[in-house]
Short mmCIF file of C-alpha atoms and ligand atoms in Angstrom, two decimals:
data_model
loop_
_atom_site.label_atom_id
_atom_site.label_comp_id
_atom_site.label_asym_id
_atom_site.label_seq_id
_atom_site.Cartn_x
_atom_site.Cartn_y
_atom_site.Cartn_z
CA UNK A 137 83.37 193.16 101.30
CA UNK A 138 82.97 196.41 99.89
CA UNK A 139 79.30 197.97 100.32
CA UNK A 140 78.61 197.42 95.87
CA UNK A 141 79.74 193.57 97.06
CA UNK A 142 77.23 193.60 99.77
CA UNK A 143 74.31 195.54 97.49
CA UNK A 144 75.08 192.88 94.86
CA UNK A 145 74.84 189.91 97.24
CA UNK A 146 71.57 191.36 98.44
CA UNK A 147 70.17 191.26 95.42
CA UNK A 148 70.26 188.36 94.00
CA UNK A 149 68.97 186.86 97.73
CA UNK A 150 66.28 189.51 97.46
CA UNK A 151 65.51 187.80 94.30
CA UNK A 152 65.79 184.03 95.45
CA UNK A 153 62.97 185.21 98.13
CA UNK A 154 60.96 186.94 95.84
CA UNK A 155 60.77 183.91 93.69
CA UNK A 156 59.35 181.56 95.79
CA UNK A 157 57.03 183.64 97.77
CA UNK A 158 53.51 182.77 97.09
CA UNK A 159 51.66 185.32 98.25
CA UNK A 160 51.36 189.00 98.53
CA UNK A 161 51.30 189.03 101.72
CA UNK A 162 55.26 187.21 101.41
CA UNK A 163 55.71 189.71 98.71
CA UNK A 164 55.01 193.00 101.20
CA UNK A 165 57.09 190.75 103.93
CA UNK A 166 60.39 190.39 101.64
CA UNK A 167 59.29 194.45 100.80
CA UNK A 168 59.87 195.40 104.52
CA UNK A 169 62.66 193.38 105.59
CA UNK A 170 64.66 194.59 102.55
CA UNK A 171 63.85 198.14 102.03
CA UNK A 172 62.27 198.97 104.60
CA UNK A 173 64.00 201.58 107.74
CA UNK A 174 65.38 198.54 109.54
CA UNK A 175 65.93 196.47 106.16
CA UNK A 176 68.85 194.59 105.11
CA UNK A 177 69.78 197.62 102.55
CA UNK A 178 68.77 200.70 104.38
CA UNK A 179 71.57 199.12 107.51
CA UNK A 180 74.47 198.42 104.26
CA UNK A 181 74.19 201.77 103.21
CA UNK A 182 74.58 202.95 106.96
CA UNK A 183 78.06 202.51 106.10
CA UNK A 184 78.13 204.69 103.88
CA UNK A 185 79.67 207.38 106.57
CA UNK A 186 83.35 205.26 106.46
CA UNK A 187 82.81 205.60 102.12
CA UNK A 188 85.26 207.87 101.06
CA UNK A 189 84.05 211.46 98.97
CA UNK A 190 84.61 210.32 95.50
CA UNK A 191 83.03 206.78 96.05
CA UNK A 192 80.40 208.46 97.04
CA UNK A 193 78.43 208.89 94.15
CA UNK A 194 79.27 205.85 92.73
CA UNK A 195 78.09 203.39 95.69
CA UNK A 196 74.90 206.36 96.00
CA UNK A 197 74.07 205.46 93.18
CA UNK A 198 74.41 201.29 92.51
CA UNK A 199 71.97 201.79 96.26
CA UNK A 200 69.37 203.22 94.15
CA UNK A 201 69.86 200.94 90.86
CA UNK A 202 69.64 198.24 93.16
CA UNK A 203 66.89 199.28 94.73
CA UNK A 204 65.15 200.13 92.16
CA UNK A 205 65.67 196.52 90.62
CA UNK A 206 64.70 195.87 94.06
CA UNK A 207 61.25 197.40 94.00
CA UNK A 208 60.50 196.69 90.40
CA UNK A 209 60.84 192.24 90.68
CA UNK A 210 59.02 193.14 93.39
CA UNK A 211 56.02 195.25 92.15
CA UNK A 212 56.41 192.12 89.12
CA UNK A 213 55.52 189.65 91.73
CA UNK A 214 52.98 191.03 93.15
CA UNK A 215 51.35 191.96 90.02
CA UNK A 216 51.51 188.03 89.01
CA UNK A 217 50.30 186.93 92.29
CA UNK A 218 47.39 189.36 92.45
CA UNK A 219 46.21 188.27 88.90
CA UNK A 220 46.78 184.72 89.63
CA UNK A 221 44.12 184.75 93.41
CA UNK A 222 41.75 186.99 90.98
CA UNK A 223 41.48 183.81 87.99
CA UNK A 224 41.57 181.16 92.08
CA UNK A 225 38.48 183.31 92.71
CA UNK A 226 36.67 184.24 89.68
CA UNK A 227 37.03 179.78 88.71
CA UNK A 228 35.79 179.27 91.83
CA UNK A 229 32.56 181.39 91.93
CA UNK A 230 31.95 180.88 88.86
CA UNK A 231 27.64 180.05 87.50
CA UNK A 232 27.64 177.18 85.23
CA UNK A 233 24.44 178.47 82.86
CA UNK A 234 23.68 175.03 80.94
CA UNK A 235 23.68 173.05 84.86
CA UNK A 236 19.97 172.46 84.17
CA UNK A 237 18.28 173.95 87.21
CA UNK A 238 16.92 172.51 90.94
CA UNK A 239 13.24 171.33 90.22
CA UNK A 240 10.36 171.99 92.16
CA UNK A 241 8.60 169.43 93.80
CA UNK A 242 4.60 170.15 93.08
CA UNK A 243 2.33 169.44 95.66
CA UNK A 244 -0.90 167.42 95.15
CA UNK A 245 -4.63 167.53 96.40
CA UNK A 246 -4.50 164.42 99.23
CA UNK A 247 -6.57 161.53 98.21
CA UNK A 248 -9.15 162.08 101.24
CA UNK A 249 -9.79 165.44 99.96
CA UNK A 250 -9.74 164.45 95.98
CA UNK A 251 -12.67 161.45 97.56
CA UNK A 252 -14.80 163.97 99.00
CA UNK A 253 -14.77 167.14 96.38
CA UNK A 254 -15.05 164.17 94.02
CA UNK A 255 -18.81 163.25 96.13
CA UNK A 256 -18.88 167.40 96.51
CA UNK A 257 -19.24 168.22 93.14
CA UNK A 258 -21.69 164.60 92.62
CA UNK A 259 -24.07 166.62 95.37
CA UNK A 260 -23.38 169.98 93.78
CA UNK A 261 -24.43 169.11 90.70
CA UNK A 262 -28.07 167.54 92.58
CA UNK A 263 -28.31 171.15 93.78
CA UNK A 264 -27.59 170.28 97.62
CA UNK A 265 -25.74 173.08 99.15
CA UNK A 266 -21.76 172.80 100.97
CA UNK A 267 -22.20 172.93 105.57
CA UNK A 268 -18.83 173.08 107.05
CA UNK A 269 -19.45 172.23 110.57
CA UNK A 270 -17.85 173.16 113.85
CA UNK A 271 -14.90 170.81 114.87
CA UNK A 272 -15.55 171.78 118.90
CA UNK A 273 -19.17 171.04 119.18
CA UNK A 274 -21.23 171.02 122.07
CA UNK A 275 -22.44 167.61 123.88
CA UNK A 276 -25.60 168.93 123.78
CA UNK A 277 -25.90 169.04 119.35
CA UNK A 278 -23.28 166.50 119.16
CA UNK A 279 -25.47 163.96 120.81
CA UNK A 280 -29.10 165.22 122.54
CA UNK A 281 -29.32 166.76 119.60
CA UNK A 282 -29.74 163.88 117.11
CA UNK A 283 -31.69 161.86 119.76
CA UNK A 284 -29.20 160.38 121.58
CA UNK A 285 -30.99 161.98 125.65
CA UNK A 286 -27.80 162.03 128.20
CA UNK A 287 -28.69 157.87 129.37
CA UNK A 288 -29.39 156.71 126.08
CA UNK A 289 -27.35 153.20 125.42
CA UNK A 290 -26.43 154.73 122.01
CA UNK A 291 -23.92 157.34 123.91
CA UNK A 292 -21.61 154.46 124.84
CA UNK A 293 -21.03 154.08 121.29
CA UNK A 294 -18.60 156.95 120.74
CA UNK A 295 -16.21 157.08 122.70
CA UNK A 296 -15.23 160.82 123.10
CA UNK A 297 -12.53 163.38 123.21
CA UNK A 298 -14.32 165.55 125.98
CA UNK A 299 -12.70 169.14 126.66
CA UNK A 300 -15.16 170.71 129.10
CA UNK A 301 -18.19 168.37 130.23
CA UNK A 302 -19.90 170.79 127.79
CA UNK A 303 -18.52 170.86 124.78
CA UNK A 304 -16.34 167.54 123.02
CA UNK A 305 -14.65 167.31 120.08
CA UNK A 306 -17.05 165.96 117.24
CA UNK A 307 -17.60 162.40 117.18
CA UNK A 308 -19.59 162.03 113.69
CA UNK A 309 -20.72 165.43 111.79
CA UNK A 310 -24.34 164.27 112.57
CA UNK A 311 -24.44 167.60 114.80
CA UNK A 312 -24.89 169.12 111.82
CA UNK A 313 -27.99 168.00 110.63
CA UNK A 314 -29.31 169.59 113.44
CA UNK A 315 -27.67 173.24 113.27
CA UNK A 316 -28.46 172.64 109.75
CA UNK A 317 -32.26 172.23 110.07
CA UNK A 318 -33.51 174.49 112.48
CA UNK A 319 -31.99 177.60 110.64
CA UNK A 320 -33.48 176.10 107.49
CA UNK A 321 -37.05 178.14 106.42
CA UNK A 322 -38.85 175.82 104.89
CA UNK A 323 -41.45 178.45 103.11
CA UNK A 324 -38.64 178.81 100.93
CA UNK A 325 -37.47 175.24 99.48
CA UNK A 326 -36.38 172.08 100.23
CA UNK A 327 -33.49 171.13 102.51
CA UNK A 328 -30.51 169.34 100.86
CA UNK A 329 -27.48 169.71 102.52
CA UNK A 330 -23.92 167.80 102.32
CA UNK A 331 -20.91 168.10 104.77
CA UNK A 332 -17.42 167.05 105.34
CA UNK A 333 -15.21 167.37 107.66
CA UNK A 334 -13.13 165.97 110.63
CA UNK A 335 -14.05 164.02 113.26
CA UNK A 336 -12.19 162.41 116.47
CA UNK A 337 -12.71 159.52 118.69
CA UNK A 338 -10.60 158.07 121.29
CA UNK A 339 -10.60 155.32 119.17
CA UNK A 340 -6.98 153.95 119.68
CA UNK A 341 -5.45 153.86 116.17
CA UNK A 342 -4.69 150.57 114.70
CA UNK A 343 -5.10 149.85 111.09
CA UNK A 344 -8.45 150.25 110.17
CA UNK A 345 -8.99 153.09 113.24
CA UNK A 346 -8.35 156.69 113.50
CA UNK A 347 -8.51 158.63 116.14
CA UNK A 348 -9.29 161.29 113.51
CA UNK A 349 -10.28 160.74 110.65
CA UNK A 350 -13.35 162.33 107.98
CA UNK A 351 -16.94 162.12 107.79
CA UNK A 352 -19.65 163.17 104.91
CA UNK A 353 -23.36 163.98 106.24
CA UNK A 354 -25.48 163.99 104.29
CA UNK A 355 -29.09 165.05 104.59
CA UNK A 356 -32.64 165.79 102.40
CA UNK A 357 -35.76 167.10 104.20
CA UNK A 358 -38.98 167.89 102.39
CA UNK A 359 -42.45 166.81 101.88
CA UNK A 360 -43.16 163.26 100.24
CA UNK A 361 -39.10 161.94 100.64
CA UNK A 362 -39.27 157.99 100.65
CA UNK A 363 -36.38 155.54 101.18
CA UNK A 364 -36.23 155.02 97.47
CA UNK A 365 -35.20 158.66 97.73
CA UNK A 366 -32.31 157.56 99.69
CA UNK A 367 -31.44 154.48 98.21
CA UNK A 368 -32.08 156.10 94.49
CA UNK A 369 -29.05 159.04 95.76
CA UNK A 370 -26.66 156.33 97.20
CA UNK A 371 -26.79 154.29 94.56
CA UNK A 372 -25.21 157.19 92.20
CA UNK A 373 -22.62 157.97 95.17
CA UNK A 374 -22.08 154.70 94.89
CA UNK A 375 -21.20 154.70 91.09
CA UNK A 376 -19.74 158.30 91.19
CA UNK A 377 -17.61 156.23 94.07
CA UNK A 378 -16.88 153.26 92.26
CA UNK A 379 -17.45 152.36 89.27
CA UNK A 380 -21.03 152.53 86.83
CA UNK A 381 -21.83 148.85 86.74
CA UNK A 382 -22.22 149.03 91.12
CA UNK A 383 -24.99 147.60 92.38
CA UNK A 384 -26.12 148.69 95.49
CA UNK A 385 -27.77 146.71 99.18
CA UNK A 386 -29.64 148.48 102.20
CA UNK A 387 -29.02 146.10 105.31
CA UNK A 388 -31.12 147.15 108.87
CA UNK A 389 -29.14 148.52 111.03
CA UNK A 390 -29.62 151.38 113.66
CA UNK A 391 -29.53 154.91 115.00
CA UNK A 392 -30.62 157.00 117.82
CA UNK A 393 -31.35 159.62 114.88
CA UNK A 394 -32.65 157.76 111.51
CA UNK A 395 -35.33 155.33 111.97
CA UNK A 396 -35.63 153.32 110.51
CA UNK A 397 -32.19 153.22 109.91
CA UNK A 398 -30.11 150.78 106.92
CA UNK A 399 -26.04 150.35 106.37
CA UNK A 400 -25.18 150.37 102.94
CA UNK A 401 -23.34 147.41 100.93
CA UNK A 402 -22.32 147.97 97.40
CA UNK A 403 -21.48 145.16 95.13
CA UNK A 404 -18.05 144.37 95.15
CA UNK A 405 -14.85 146.54 92.73
CA UNK A 406 -12.79 144.11 93.02
CA UNK A 407 -15.04 140.56 92.05
CA UNK A 408 -17.81 142.37 90.53
CA UNK A 409 -19.42 140.08 93.05
CA UNK A 410 -18.37 137.10 92.81
CA UNK A 411 -15.96 137.12 96.23
CA UNK A 412 -12.88 137.82 96.46
CA UNK A 413 -10.72 138.86 99.04
CA UNK A 414 -11.58 142.34 99.89
CA UNK A 415 -15.10 141.99 100.35
CA UNK A 416 -14.60 138.69 102.26
CA UNK A 417 -16.11 136.31 100.34
CA UNK A 418 -19.38 138.15 100.38
CA UNK A 419 -19.26 140.00 97.06
CA UNK A 420 -20.63 142.97 98.68
CA UNK A 421 -18.63 145.49 100.58
CA UNK A 422 -20.02 147.99 103.68
CA UNK A 423 -19.41 151.73 102.50
CA UNK A 424 -22.33 154.12 104.55
CA UNK A 425 -24.58 154.52 107.74
CA UNK A 426 -28.43 156.05 106.20
CA UNK A 427 -31.86 156.01 107.25
CA UNK A 428 -35.49 157.61 107.10
CA UNK A 429 -34.39 160.73 109.37
CA UNK A 430 -36.20 160.29 113.06
CA UNK A 431 -39.40 162.35 114.01
CA UNK A 432 -37.66 163.68 117.43
CA UNK A 433 -34.94 165.13 115.73
CA UNK A 434 -36.89 167.17 113.60
CA UNK A 435 -39.00 167.85 116.39
CA UNK A 436 -36.05 169.23 118.69
CA UNK A 437 -35.24 171.80 115.27
CA UNK A 438 -38.52 173.13 115.29
CA UNK A 439 -39.91 171.05 112.14
CA UNK A 440 -43.06 169.40 112.24
CA UNK A 441 -42.65 165.77 111.23
CA UNK A 442 -46.13 165.86 110.37
CA UNK A 443 -45.29 167.49 107.18
CA UNK A 444 -41.51 167.03 107.10
CA UNK A 445 -39.26 164.15 106.34
CA UNK A 446 -36.51 162.81 104.37
CA UNK A 447 -33.09 160.62 104.65
CA UNK A 448 -29.82 161.45 106.34
CA UNK A 449 -26.71 159.45 105.92
CA UNK A 450 -23.12 159.09 106.75
CA UNK A 451 -20.00 157.77 105.78
CA UNK A 452 -16.46 157.80 106.55
CA UNK A 453 -13.89 158.63 102.90
CA UNK A 454 -11.11 157.12 104.80
CA UNK A 455 -12.64 153.97 104.23
CA UNK A 456 -13.68 154.16 101.55
CA UNK A 457 -10.35 155.44 100.25
CA UNK A 458 -8.72 151.95 101.19
CA UNK A 459 -11.44 150.33 99.75
CA UNK A 460 -11.62 152.07 96.48
CA UNK A 461 -7.19 152.01 96.19
CA UNK A 462 -6.44 148.83 98.20
CA UNK A 463 -4.31 151.01 101.10
CA UNK A 464 -4.68 147.92 104.11
CA UNK A 465 -3.92 150.77 106.90
CA UNK A 466 -5.24 153.67 107.51
CA UNK A 467 -2.49 155.33 109.18
CA UNK A 468 -0.63 155.34 106.20
CA UNK A 469 -2.98 158.61 105.35
CA UNK A 470 -1.90 159.99 108.12
CA UNK A 471 2.11 159.57 108.04
CA UNK A 472 3.03 162.35 105.05
CA UNK A 473 5.51 159.69 103.31
CA UNK A 474 5.45 161.45 99.72
CA UNK A 475 5.75 158.07 98.44
CA UNK A 476 2.28 156.89 99.29
CA UNK A 477 0.55 160.64 98.31
CA UNK A 478 1.92 160.69 94.87
CA UNK A 479 1.15 157.38 93.96
CA UNK A 480 -3.25 159.48 93.90
CA UNK A 481 -2.31 161.71 91.12
CA UNK A 482 -5.67 163.47 90.00
CA UNK A 483 -6.46 162.30 86.35
CA UNK A 484 -6.93 165.53 83.95
C1 FA5 B 1804 -21.98 157.85 112.15
O1 FA5 B 1804 -20.90 157.60 112.76
C2 FA5 B 1804 -23.27 158.25 112.01
N1 FA5 B 1804 -23.31 158.94 112.27
C3 FA5 B 1804 -23.06 157.82 110.30
C4 FA5 B 1804 -25.33 158.27 109.98
C5 FA5 B 1804 -25.15 159.64 109.68
C6 FA5 B 1804 -25.33 157.18 110.07
C7 FA5 B 1804 -26.31 159.69 109.18
C8 FA5 B 1804 -26.99 157.47 109.50
C9 FA5 B 1804 -27.77 159.08 109.28
P1 FA5 B 1804 -20.87 155.49 112.14
O2 FA5 B 1804 -20.31 155.38 113.75
O3 FA5 B 1804 -20.99 153.79 111.46
O4 FA5 B 1804 -21.62 156.17 112.11
O5 FA5 B 1804 -19.58 155.77 111.64
C10 FA5 B 1804 -19.95 156.30 110.23
C11 FA5 B 1804 -17.99 155.69 108.89
O6 FA5 B 1804 -16.82 156.44 109.90
C12 FA5 B 1804 -17.88 153.81 109.17
O7 FA5 B 1804 -19.13 153.65 108.31
C13 FA5 B 1804 -16.57 154.33 109.13
O8 FA5 B 1804 -16.62 154.47 108.18
C14 FA5 B 1804 -16.15 155.53 109.81
N2 FA5 B 1804 -15.49 155.38 111.00
C15 FA5 B 1804 -16.21 155.07 112.34
N3 FA5 B 1804 -14.84 155.44 112.89
C16 FA5 B 1804 -13.98 155.24 112.82
C17 FA5 B 1804 -12.69 155.16 113.13
N4 FA5 B 1804 -12.07 155.12 114.44
N5 FA5 B 1804 -11.56 155.71 111.74
C18 FA5 B 1804 -12.03 155.80 110.46
N6 FA5 B 1804 -12.94 155.22 110.26
C19 FA5 B 1804 -13.70 155.21 111.15
#
């Protein structure tokens, strides 16, 4: 076969190869295999040395034409493949600006915080100050200063997380009574405070007990404070928490830091006092402990108990929330399950 026919044949083969190429990389490989130094066309042209001088220009022209055509076909296909690749990339990276954005979930106040904030608002409105105590407390303030000396039997009532023999996680918010009393200047007016916060007990967690829970302590000390003041204050508190129609009753109880001491019940907010499953058919629900501040607590803080006296109360917002919302297990408050927590949306 003459060189001219060989060139024509190679061109046809190359065009078929180019047709079936699917990527720019393949095109470049084809370019090298035909036009490169060791390519097919180059090797055909090596046969020129055997061609007569008259034929050479003719074949030379044909070789140039084949090379030009091949280059043109290669470039055309390369351009098309590049365009297609770009198009694909653009399609893959398209941003649909009409798609709705992802919803950012808004947080909300935890139900226990809501209850505590409501109670804080009530007492702030009555001129109380809010005092925050420390969760890590000394044995001395947690027990002795609220009239529970070392060997007092009531100390067994409170199973305690001790850090050292003298330092513990407070078991109630009552140590804040002593800490506030000793710092209060009675010449400037009465002491009226509440103190919300976390407390800890070595209780085994179950439906109604948590090893960490909340309390709100309250205390009023001045001249001429009576049990009627305590009852009036707690009545307001019960109405705020459970509704305007609520009544309270006081039952005798015992706390070492108050004398007399009372347990406070609220008339059942579910049945209105008729008796139901919430109030265990009694019409009343126990909500807090309270009493008239024991003179020992005042004296240990340097307050003259013959002149000053008053009341204190302590309530557990966790149990209040359980009652108020019919929650059957205290642990729900601490598991952070959004399905549970989002039910308690603050109104307004
Ligand atoms: C006290 O802790 C007293 N300091 C309250 C007090 C203050 C009385 C001032 C008088 C004057 P008590 O141990 O009963 O009392 O606890 C108070 C409240 O904490 C209980 O009514 C209950 O609501 C809550 N409580 C107690 N233990 C747990 C627990 N393990 N888990 C959840 N709540 C608890």
